[in-house]
């Protein structure tokens, strides 16, 4: 949904909007929640599909220049139907050939699995329940998630997008899912660890991730298990290939 449209709809509906906490979602294509950040924070676009409240930021919830404001009538008609539509039916609970389950292995994210929220749709990348685990692979430096139905050809993929905008403590980069390829840095497996690197940033641990409030995934550019931001847990993330994802 258009950010301004969401605000306008909330206004027209006469709903009081509760301010969104720092580092939580405030916009993006398909997003239907509140759009007002807490005082002193601004809504910043990390991709077409994900905007986030950041302390001290000037609100800039649109990544691209937008066309002129839609007419009020189109705002009203668009609002009830707008939703983040799954990009595919999803591959189900049996692991498809060539893909992996990818998960955290330590508390508080023991056997929590990489997936998209909403499932199989563009938007936030989270560590979530084993019953909704995503099926992933690294292909030519891209982190991909299979979102088409079992055996469906051609396969439909979502790509893990790394934000170039730094988030929490200026030491983390949000991961979101998109139908377009990632253009910032390269994913690879280091053993069974999901790693990311980019030229110009020397990470002390290329396998270091943060899982923060809302189970949102961030690349940790700093040290692993050191100066962990409040609301976040350190995690490394690992693949395995049993037939089904287990608890
Ligand atoms: C964030 O980190 C980058 C890279 O170390 C640095 O250049 C920048 O000044 C930092 N920004 C803030 C607000 O601390």
PDB file of N, CA, C and O in Angstrom, residues 85-154:
ATOM      1  N   UNK A  85       0.515 -10.393  -1.523  1.00  0.00           N
ATOM      2  CA  UNK A  85       0.057 -11.629  -2.146  1.00  0.00           C
ATOM      3  C   UNK A  85       1.219 -12.613  -2.203  1.00  0.00           C
ATOM      4  O   UNK A  85       2.310 -12.250  -2.628  1.00  0.00           O
ATOM      5  N   UNK A  86       0.999 -13.877  -1.803  1.00  0.00           N
ATOM      6  CA  UNK A  86       2.085 -14.837  -1.956  1.00  0.00           C
ATOM      7  C   UNK A  86       2.537 -14.894  -3.411  1.00  0.00           C
ATOM      8  O   UNK A  86       1.723 -14.821  -4.328  1.00  0.00           O
ATOM      9  N   UNK A  87       3.848 -15.021  -3.612  1.00  0.00           N
ATOM     10  CA  UNK A  87       4.374 -15.100  -4.971  1.00  0.00           C
ATOM     11  C   UNK A  87       4.200 -16.493  -5.556  1.00  0.00           C
ATOM     12  O   UNK A  87       4.361 -16.693  -6.745  1.00  0.00           O
ATOM     13  N   UNK A  88       3.883 -17.473  -4.710  1.00  0.00           N
ATOM     14  CA  UNK A  88       3.648 -18.833  -5.166  1.00  0.00           C
ATOM     15  C   UNK A  88       2.889 -19.600  -4.105  1.00  0.00           C
ATOM     16  O   UNK A  88       2.705 -19.114  -2.988  1.00  0.00           O
ATOM     17  N   UNK A  89       2.444 -20.817  -4.442  1.00  0.00           N
ATOM     18  CA  UNK A  89       1.660 -21.631  -3.510  1.00  0.00           C
ATOM     19  C   UNK A  89       2.526 -22.178  -2.380  1.00  0.00           C
ATOM     20  O   UNK A  89       2.019 -22.551  -1.324  1.00  0.00           O
ATOM     21  N   UNK A  90       3.848 -22.220  -2.603  1.00  0.00           N
ATOM     22  CA  UNK A  90       4.757 -22.750  -1.596  1.00  0.00           C
ATOM     23  C   UNK A  90       5.023 -24.223  -1.813  1.00  0.00           C
ATOM     24  O   UNK A  90       4.138 -24.960  -2.259  1.00  0.00           O
ATOM     25  N   UNK A  91       6.253 -24.672  -1.508  1.00  0.00           N
ATOM     26  CA  UNK A  91       6.653 -26.047  -1.820  1.00  0.00           C
ATOM     27  C   UNK A  91       6.174 -27.085  -0.817  1.00  0.00           C
ATOM     28  O   UNK A  91       6.392 -28.280  -1.030  1.00  0.00           O
ATOM     29  N   UNK A  92       5.533 -26.649   0.273  1.00  0.00           N
ATOM     30  CA  UNK A  92       4.988 -27.608   1.219  1.00  0.00           C
ATOM     31  C   UNK A  92       6.000 -28.119   2.223  1.00  0.00           C
ATOM     32  O   UNK A  92       7.058 -27.526   2.419  1.00  0.00           O
ATOM     33  N   UNK A  93       5.645 -29.246   2.867  1.00  0.00           N
ATOM     34  CA  UNK A  93       6.407 -29.737   4.017  1.00  0.00           C
ATOM     35  C   UNK A  93       7.438 -30.807   3.673  1.00  0.00           C
ATOM     36  O   UNK A  93       8.136 -31.297   4.546  1.00  0.00           O
ATOM     37  N   UNK A  94       7.471 -31.234   2.380  1.00  0.00           N
ATOM     38  CA  UNK A  94       8.494 -32.197   1.941  1.00  0.00           C
ATOM     39  C   UNK A  94       9.595 -31.415   1.236  1.00  0.00           C
ATOM     40  O   UNK A  94       9.308 -30.634   0.324  1.00  0.00           O
ATOM     41  N   UNK A  95      10.845 -31.666   1.650  1.00  0.00           N
ATOM     42  CA  UNK A  95      11.950 -30.916   1.056  1.00  0.00           C
ATOM     43  C   UNK A  95      12.092 -31.255  -0.427  1.00  0.00           C
ATOM     44  O   UNK A  95      12.163 -32.428  -0.802  1.00  0.00           O
ATOM     45  N   UNK A  96      12.114 -30.220  -1.248  1.00  0.00           N
ATOM     46  CA  UNK A  96      12.248 -30.390  -2.696  1.00  0.00           C
ATOM     47  C   UNK A  96      13.728 -30.516  -3.063  1.00  0.00           C
ATOM     48  O   UNK A  96      14.595 -29.908  -2.422  1.00  0.00           O
ATOM     49  N   UNK A  97      13.972 -31.264  -4.114  1.00  0.00           N
ATOM     50  CA  UNK A  97      15.342 -31.537  -4.548  1.00  0.00           C
ATOM     51  C   UNK A  97      16.105 -30.244  -4.822  1.00  0.00           C
ATOM     52  O   UNK A  97      15.592 -29.342  -5.496  1.00  0.00           O
ATOM     53  N   UNK A  98      17.314 -30.143  -4.281  1.00  0.00           N
ATOM     54  CA  UNK A  98      18.152 -28.969  -4.530  1.00  0.00           C
ATOM     55  C   UNK A  98      17.994 -27.859  -3.511  1.00  0.00           C
ATOM     56  O   UNK A  98      18.674 -26.845  -3.606  1.00  0.00           O
ATOM     57  N   UNK A  99      17.110 -28.050  -2.540  1.00  0.00           N
ATOM     58  CA  UNK A  99      16.871 -27.011  -1.533  1.00  0.00           C
ATOM     59  C   UNK A  99      17.184 -27.520  -0.128  1.00  0.00           C
ATOM     60  O   UNK A  99      17.337 -28.713   0.088  1.00  0.00           O
ATOM     61  N   UNK A 100      17.275 -26.573   0.795  1.00  0.00           N
ATOM     62  CA  UNK A 100      17.583 -26.888   2.187  1.00  0.00           C
ATOM     63  C   UNK A 100      16.581 -26.224   3.122  1.00  0.00           C
ATOM     64  O   UNK A 100      16.008 -25.180   2.803  1.00  0.00           O
ATOM     65  N   UNK A 101      16.450 -26.818   4.304  1.00  0.00           N
ATOM     66  CA  UNK A 101      15.893 -26.098   5.451  1.00  0.00           C
ATOM     67  C   UNK A 101      17.045 -25.307   6.059  1.00  0.00           C
ATOM     68  O   UNK A 101      18.169 -25.819   6.131  1.00  0.00           O
ATOM     69  N   UNK A 102      16.789 -24.099   6.529  1.00  0.00           N
ATOM     70  CA  UNK A 102      17.861 -23.257   7.057  1.00  0.00           C
ATOM     71  C   UNK A 102      17.379 -22.684   8.393  1.00  0.00           C
ATOM     72  O   UNK A 102      16.316 -22.067   8.457  1.00  0.00           O
ATOM     73  N   UNK A 103      18.170 -22.895   9.456  1.00  0.00           N
ATOM     74  CA  UNK A 103      17.624 -22.648  10.795  1.00  0.00           C
ATOM     75  C   UNK A 103      18.675 -22.185  11.807  1.00  0.00           C
ATOM     76  O   UNK A 103      19.869 -22.398  11.640  1.00  0.00           O
ATOM     77  N   UNK A 104      18.162 -21.564  12.876  1.00  0.00           N
ATOM     78  CA  UNK A 104      18.977 -21.255  14.033  1.00  0.00           C
ATOM     79  C   UNK A 104      19.147 -22.503  14.879  1.00  0.00           C
ATOM     80  O   UNK A 104      18.320 -23.413  14.835  1.00  0.00           O
ATOM     81  N   UNK A 105      20.216 -22.545  15.651  1.00  0.00           N
ATOM     82  CA  UNK A 105      20.516 -23.760  16.415  1.00  0.00           C
ATOM     83  C   UNK A 105      20.788 -23.484  17.888  1.00  0.00           C
ATOM     84  O   UNK A 105      21.168 -24.388  18.623  1.00  0.00           O
ATOM     85  N   UNK A 106      20.613 -22.214  18.315  1.00  0.00           N
ATOM     86  CA  UNK A 106      20.812 -21.925  19.734  1.00  0.00           C
ATOM     87  C   UNK A 106      19.645 -21.082  20.258  1.00  0.00           C
ATOM     88  O   UNK A 106      19.005 -20.341  19.500  1.00  0.00           O
ATOM     89  N   UNK A 107      19.391 -21.203  21.577  1.00  0.00           N
ATOM     90  CA  UNK A 107      18.332 -20.428  22.229  1.00  0.00           C
ATOM     91  C   UNK A 107      18.611 -18.935  22.047  1.00  0.00           C
ATOM     92  O   UNK A 107      19.782 -18.541  22.048  1.00  0.00           O
ATOM     93  N   UNK A 108      17.605 -18.097  21.899  1.00  0.00           N
ATOM     94  CA  UNK A 108      16.168 -18.406  21.918  1.00  0.00           C
ATOM     95  C   UNK A 108      15.612 -18.787  20.539  1.00  0.00           C
ATOM     96  O   UNK A 108      14.400 -18.812  20.376  1.00  0.00           O
ATOM     97  N   UNK A 109      16.471 -19.099  19.601  1.00  0.00           N
ATOM     98  CA  UNK A 109      15.994 -19.408  18.244  1.00  0.00           C
ATOM     99  C   UNK A 109      16.360 -20.810  17.792  1.00  0.00           C
ATOM    100  O   UNK A 109      16.545 -21.069  16.604  1.00  0.00           O
ATOM    101  N   UNK A 110      16.437 -21.717  18.796  1.00  0.00           N
ATOM    102  CA  UNK A 110      16.747 -23.114  18.498  1.00  0.00           C
ATOM    103  C   UNK A 110      15.666 -23.688  17.567  1.00  0.00           C
ATOM    104  O   UNK A 110      14.476 -23.652  17.881  1.00  0.00           O
ATOM    105  N   UNK A 111      16.095 -24.192  16.419  1.00  0.00           N
ATOM    106  CA  UNK A 111      15.196 -24.798  15.416  1.00  0.00           C
ATOM    107  C   UNK A 111      14.056 -23.869  15.000  1.00  0.00           C
ATOM    108  O   UNK A 111      12.925 -24.297  14.815  1.00  0.00           O
ATOM    109  N   UNK A 112      14.408 -22.607  14.876  1.00  0.00           N
ATOM    110  CA  UNK A 112      13.534 -21.640  14.194  1.00  0.00           C
ATOM    111  C   UNK A 112      14.096 -21.485  12.774  1.00  0.00           C
ATOM    112  O   UNK A 112      15.311 -21.368  12.591  1.00  0.00           O
ATOM    113  N   UNK A 113      13.195 -21.475  11.793  1.00  0.00           N
ATOM    114  CA  UNK A 113      13.593 -21.619  10.391  1.00  0.00           C
ATOM    115  C   UNK A 113      13.404 -20.339   9.587  1.00  0.00           C
ATOM    116  O   UNK A 113      12.408 -19.619   9.764  1.00  0.00           O
ATOM    117  N   UNK A 114      14.330 -20.119   8.662  1.00  0.00           N
ATOM    118  CA  UNK A 114      14.228 -18.960   7.775  1.00  0.00           C
ATOM    119  C   UNK A 114      12.974 -19.100   6.906  1.00  0.00           C
ATOM    120  O   UNK A 114      12.697 -20.171   6.364  1.00  0.00           O
ATOM    121  N   UNK A 115      12.225 -18.021   6.824  1.00  0.00           N
ATOM    122  CA  UNK A 115      11.000 -17.988   6.024  1.00  0.00           C
ATOM    123  C   UNK A 115      10.644 -16.531   5.758  1.00  0.00           C
ATOM    124  O   UNK A 115      11.313 -15.631   6.255  1.00  0.00           O
ATOM    125  N   UNK A 116       9.608 -16.342   4.951  1.00  0.00           N
ATOM    126  CA  UNK A 116       9.143 -14.979   4.698  1.00  0.00           C
ATOM    127  C   UNK A 116       7.872 -14.754   5.497  1.00  0.00           C
ATOM    128  O   UNK A 116       7.143 -15.690   5.812  1.00  0.00           O
ATOM    129  N   UNK A 117       7.621 -13.510   5.839  1.00  0.00           N
ATOM    130  CA  UNK A 117       6.406 -13.139   6.547  1.00  0.00           C
ATOM    131  C   UNK A 117       5.770 -11.980   5.817  1.00  0.00           C
ATOM    132  O   UNK A 117       6.389 -10.920   5.781  1.00  0.00           O
ATOM    133  N   UNK A 118       4.592 -12.154   5.186  1.00  0.00           N
ATOM    134  CA  UNK A 118       3.767 -13.370   5.092  1.00  0.00           C
ATOM    135  C   UNK A 118       4.482 -14.491   4.320  1.00  0.00           C
ATOM    136  O   UNK A 118       5.402 -14.228   3.563  1.00  0.00           O
ATOM    137  N   UNK A 119       4.004 -15.729   4.519  1.00  0.00           N
ATOM    138  CA  UNK A 119       4.618 -16.892   3.886  1.00  0.00           C
ATOM    139  C   UNK A 119       4.646 -16.767   2.369  1.00  0.00           C
ATOM    140  O   UNK A 119       3.647 -16.380   1.763  1.00  0.00           O
ATOM    141  N   UNK A 120       5.784 -17.124   1.791  1.00  0.00           N
ATOM    142  CA  UNK A 120       5.975 -17.192   0.326  1.00  0.00           C
ATOM    143  C   UNK A 120       5.715 -15.854  -0.363  1.00  0.00           C
ATOM    144  O   UNK A 120       5.448 -15.814  -1.561  1.00  0.00           O
ATOM    145  N   UNK A 121       5.774 -14.770   0.420  1.00  0.00           N
ATOM    146  CA  UNK A 121       5.470 -13.444  -0.126  1.00  0.00           C
ATOM    147  C   UNK A 121       6.654 -12.508   0.076  1.00  0.00           C
ATOM    148  O   UNK A 121       7.501 -12.734   0.945  1.00  0.00           O
ATOM    149  N   UNK A 122       6.699 -11.460  -0.707  1.00  0.00           N
ATOM    150  CA  UNK A 122       7.696 -10.419  -0.512  1.00  0.00           C
ATOM    151  C   UNK A 122       7.465  -9.750   0.839  1.00  0.00           C
ATOM    152  O   UNK A 122       6.332  -9.666   1.301  1.00  0.00           O
ATOM    153  N   UNK A 123       8.523  -9.287   1.460  1.00  0.00           N
ATOM    154  CA  UNK A 123       8.410  -8.630   2.755  1.00  0.00           C
ATOM    155  C   UNK A 123       9.525  -9.072   3.685  1.00  0.00           C
ATOM    156  O   UNK A 123      10.630  -9.376   3.236  1.00  0.00           O
ATOM    157  N   UNK A 124       9.217  -9.131   4.966  1.00  0.00           N
ATOM    158  CA  UNK A 124      10.242  -9.380   5.977  1.00  0.00           C
ATOM    159  C   UNK A 124      10.778 -10.807   5.913  1.00  0.00           C
ATOM    160  O   UNK A 124      10.041 -11.749   5.634  1.00  0.00           O
ATOM    161  N   UNK A 125      12.066 -10.955   6.182  1.00  0.00           N
ATOM    162  CA  UNK A 125      12.678 -12.267   6.392  1.00  0.00           C
ATOM    163  C   UNK A 125      12.751 -12.499   7.895  1.00  0.00           C
ATOM    164  O   UNK A 125      13.225 -11.646   8.640  1.00  0.00           O
ATOM    165  N   UNK A 126      12.223 -13.644   8.342  1.00  0.00           N
ATOM    166  CA  UNK A 126      12.153 -13.937   9.775  1.00  0.00           C
ATOM    167  C   UNK A 126      12.660 -15.357  10.043  1.00  0.00           C
ATOM    168  O   UNK A 126      12.724 -16.185   9.140  1.00  0.00           O
ATOM    169  N   UNK A 127      12.990 -15.627  11.315  1.00  0.00           N
ATOM    170  CA  UNK A 127      13.169 -17.004  11.776  1.00  0.00           C
ATOM    171  C   UNK A 127      11.860 -17.382  12.448  1.00  0.00           C
ATOM    172  O   UNK A 127      11.451 -16.737  13.407  1.00  0.00           O
ATOM    173  N   UNK A 128      11.181 -18.411  11.938  1.00  0.00           N
ATOM    174  CA  UNK A 128       9.871 -18.773  12.452  1.00  0.00           C
ATOM    175  C   UNK A 128       9.724 -20.264  12.682  1.00  0.00           C
ATOM    176  O   UNK A 128      10.697 -21.017  12.650  1.00  0.00           O
ATOM    177  N   UNK A 129       8.479 -20.676  12.861  1.00  0.00           N
ATOM    178  CA  UNK A 129       8.157 -22.029  13.273  1.00  0.00           C
ATOM    179  C   UNK A 129       8.560 -23.079  12.236  1.00  0.00           C
ATOM    180  O   UNK A 129       8.545 -22.807  11.028  1.00  0.00           O
ATOM    181  N   UNK A 130       8.869 -24.293  12.715  1.00  0.00           N
ATOM    182  CA  UNK A 130       9.275 -25.362  11.790  1.00  0.00           C
ATOM    183  C   UNK A 130       8.145 -25.778  10.856  1.00  0.00           C
ATOM    184  O   UNK A 130       8.399 -26.258   9.750  1.00  0.00           O
ATOM    185  N   UNK A 131       6.891 -25.582  11.282  1.00  0.00           N
ATOM    186  CA  UNK A 131       5.754 -25.990  10.439  1.00  0.00           C
ATOM    187  C   UNK A 131       5.603 -25.112   9.195  1.00  0.00           C
ATOM    188  O   UNK A 131       4.895 -25.489   8.265  1.00  0.00           O
ATOM    189  N   UNK A 132       6.253 -23.937   9.220  1.00  0.00           N
ATOM    190  CA  UNK A 132       6.152 -23.031   8.068  1.00  0.00           C
ATOM    191  C   UNK A 132       7.537 -22.735   7.487  1.00  0.00           C
ATOM    192  O   UNK A 132       7.749 -21.712   6.836  1.00  0.00           O
ATOM    193  N   UNK A 133       8.480 -23.646   7.727  1.00  0.00           N
ATOM    194  CA  UNK A 133       9.865 -23.436   7.277  1.00  0.00           C
ATOM    195  C   UNK A 133       9.933 -23.214   5.774  1.00  0.00           C
ATOM    196  O   UNK A 133       9.269 -23.899   4.998  1.00  0.00           O
ATOM    197  N   UNK A 134      10.786 -22.257   5.360  1.00  0.00           N
ATOM    198  CA  UNK A 134      11.038 -22.031   3.942  1.00  0.00           C
ATOM    199  C   UNK A 134      12.039 -23.042   3.402  1.00  0.00           C
ATOM    200  O   UNK A 134      12.735 -23.720   4.168  1.00  0.00           O
ATOM    201  N   UNK A 135      12.079 -23.194   2.087  1.00  0.00           N
ATOM    202  CA  UNK A 135      13.058 -24.062   1.419  1.00  0.00           C
ATOM    203  C   UNK A 135      13.991 -23.163   0.623  1.00  0.00           C
ATOM    204  O   UNK A 135      13.551 -22.447  -0.269  1.00  0.00           O
ATOM    205  N   UNK A 136      15.289 -23.205   0.986  1.00  0.00           N
ATOM    206  CA  UNK A 136      16.243 -22.213   0.491  1.00  0.00           C
ATOM    207  C   UNK A 136      17.445 -22.855  -0.192  1.00  0.00           C
ATOM    208  O   UNK A 136      17.714 -24.046  -0.028  1.00  0.00           O
ATOM    209  N   UNK A 137      18.182 -22.011  -0.897  1.00  0.00           N
ATOM    210  CA  UNK A 137      19.442 -22.423  -1.495  1.00  0.00           C
ATOM    211  C   UNK A 137      20.235 -21.151  -1.773  1.00  0.00           C
ATOM    212  O   UNK A 137      19.670 -20.049  -1.808  1.00  0.00           O
ATOM    213  N   UNK A 138      21.553 -21.317  -1.931  1.00  0.00           N
ATOM    214  CA  UNK A 138      22.375 -20.220  -2.435  1.00  0.00           C
ATOM    215  C   UNK A 138      22.731 -20.558  -3.872  1.00  0.00           C
ATOM    216  O   UNK A 138      23.253 -21.637  -4.142  1.00  0.00           O
ATOM    217  N   UNK A 139      22.370 -19.676  -4.793  1.00  0.00           N
ATOM    218  CA  UNK A 139      22.622 -19.876  -6.228  1.00  0.00           C
ATOM    219  C   UNK A 139      23.336 -18.650  -6.777  1.00  0.00           C
ATOM    220  O   UNK A 139      22.776 -17.548  -6.727  1.00  0.00           O
ATOM    221  N   UNK A 140      24.549 -18.826  -7.258  1.00  0.00           N
ATOM    222  CA  UNK A 140      25.327 -17.717  -7.852  1.00  0.00           C
ATOM    223  C   UNK A 140      25.349 -16.494  -6.939  1.00  0.00           C
ATOM    224  O   UNK A 140      25.140 -15.371  -7.397  1.00  0.00           O
ATOM    225  N   UNK A 141      25.576 -16.722  -5.648  1.00  0.00           N
ATOM    226  CA  UNK A 141      25.693 -15.617  -4.702  1.00  0.00           C
ATOM    227  C   UNK A 141      24.381 -15.047  -4.211  1.00  0.00           C
ATOM    228  O   UNK A 141      24.368 -14.156  -3.369  1.00  0.00           O
ATOM    229  N   UNK A 142      23.267 -15.576  -4.741  1.00  0.00           N
ATOM    230  CA  UNK A 142      21.946 -15.120  -4.294  1.00  0.00           C
ATOM    231  C   UNK A 142      21.380 -16.111  -3.270  1.00  0.00           C
ATOM    232  O   UNK A 142      21.491 -17.327  -3.463  1.00  0.00           O
ATOM    233  N   UNK A 143      20.753 -15.579  -2.209  1.00  0.00           N
ATOM    234  CA  UNK A 143      19.969 -16.424  -1.310  1.00  0.00           C
ATOM    235  C   UNK A 143      18.574 -16.527  -1.908  1.00  0.00           C
ATOM    236  O   UNK A 143      17.914 -15.493  -2.094  1.00  0.00           O
ATOM    237  N   UNK A 144      18.146 -17.739  -2.260  1.00  0.00           N
ATOM    238  CA  UNK A 144      16.834 -17.875  -2.907  1.00  0.00           C
ATOM    239  C   UNK A 144      15.912 -18.734  -2.051  1.00  0.00           C
ATOM    240  O   UNK A 144      16.349 -19.638  -1.343  1.00  0.00           O
ATOM    241  N   UNK A 145      14.622 -18.421  -2.127  1.00  0.00           N
ATOM    242  CA  UNK A 145      13.588 -19.209  -1.470  1.00  0.00           C
ATOM    243  C   UNK A 145      12.627 -19.729  -2.538  1.00  0.00           C
ATOM    244  O   UNK A 145      12.115 -18.957  -3.352  1.00  0.00           O
ATOM    245  N   UNK A 146      12.404 -21.042  -2.513  1.00  0.00           N
ATOM    246  CA  UNK A 146      11.468 -21.654  -3.451  1.00  0.00           C
ATOM    247  C   UNK A 146      10.046 -21.351  -2.985  1.00  0.00           C
ATOM    248  O   UNK A 146       9.677 -21.678  -1.856  1.00  0.00           O
ATOM    249  N   UNK A 147       9.236 -20.739  -3.863  1.00  0.00           N
ATOM    250  CA  UNK A 147       7.868 -20.399  -3.450  1.00  0.00           C
ATOM    251  C   UNK A 147       6.808 -21.022  -4.360  1.00  0.00           C
ATOM    252  O   UNK A 147       5.609 -20.907  -4.085  1.00  0.00           O
ATOM    253  N   UNK A 148       7.228 -21.693  -5.433  1.00  0.00           N
ATOM    254  CA  UNK A 148       6.237 -22.380  -6.273  1.00  0.00           C
ATOM    255  C   UNK A 148       5.817 -23.686  -5.608  1.00  0.00           C
ATOM    256  O   UNK A 148       6.467 -24.166  -4.679  1.00  0.00           O
ATOM    257  N   UNK A 149       4.713 -24.251  -6.087  1.00  0.00           N
ATOM    258  CA  UNK A 149       4.193 -25.498  -5.546  1.00  0.00           C
ATOM    259  C   UNK A 149       5.134 -26.662  -5.853  1.00  0.00           C
ATOM    260  O   UNK A 149       6.002 -26.553  -6.722  1.00  0.00           O
ATOM    261  N   UNK A 150       4.979 -27.807  -5.128  1.00  0.00           N
ATOM    262  CA  UNK A 150       5.865 -28.958  -5.338  1.00  0.00           C
ATOM    263  C   UNK A 150       5.862 -29.400  -6.803  1.00  0.00           C
ATOM    264  O   UNK A 150       4.803 -29.617  -7.376  1.00  0.00           O
ATOM    265  N   UNK A 151       7.035 -29.497  -7.402  1.00  0.00           N
ATOM    266  CA  UNK A 151       7.156 -29.993  -8.768  1.00  0.00           C
ATOM    267  C   UNK A 151       6.768 -29.002  -9.849  1.00  0.00           C
ATOM    268  O   UNK A 151       6.927 -29.284 -11.035  1.00  0.00           O
ATOM    269  N   UNK A 152       6.252 -27.820  -9.455  1.00  0.00           N
ATOM    270  CA  UNK A 152       5.794 -26.835 -10.453  1.00  0.00           C
ATOM    271  C   UNK A 152       6.982 -26.304 -11.265  1.00  0.00           C
ATOM    272  O   UNK A 152       8.028 -25.990 -10.712  1.00  0.00           O
ATOM    273  N   UNK A 153       6.799 -26.237 -12.587  1.00  0.00           N
ATOM    274  CA  UNK A 153       7.831 -25.689 -13.465  1.00  0.00           C
ATOM    275  C   UNK A 153       7.226 -24.594 -14.328  1.00  0.00           C
ATOM    276  O   UNK A 153       6.105 -24.760 -14.804  1.00  0.00           O
ATOM    277  N   UNK A 154       7.968 -23.501 -14.583  1.00  0.00           N
ATOM    278  CA  UNK A 154       9.257 -23.215 -13.989  1.00  0.00           C
ATOM    279  C   UNK A 154       9.111 -22.876 -12.503  1.00  0.00           C
ATOM    280  O   UNK A 154       8.048 -22.436 -12.070  1.00  0.00           O
TER     281      UNK A 154
END
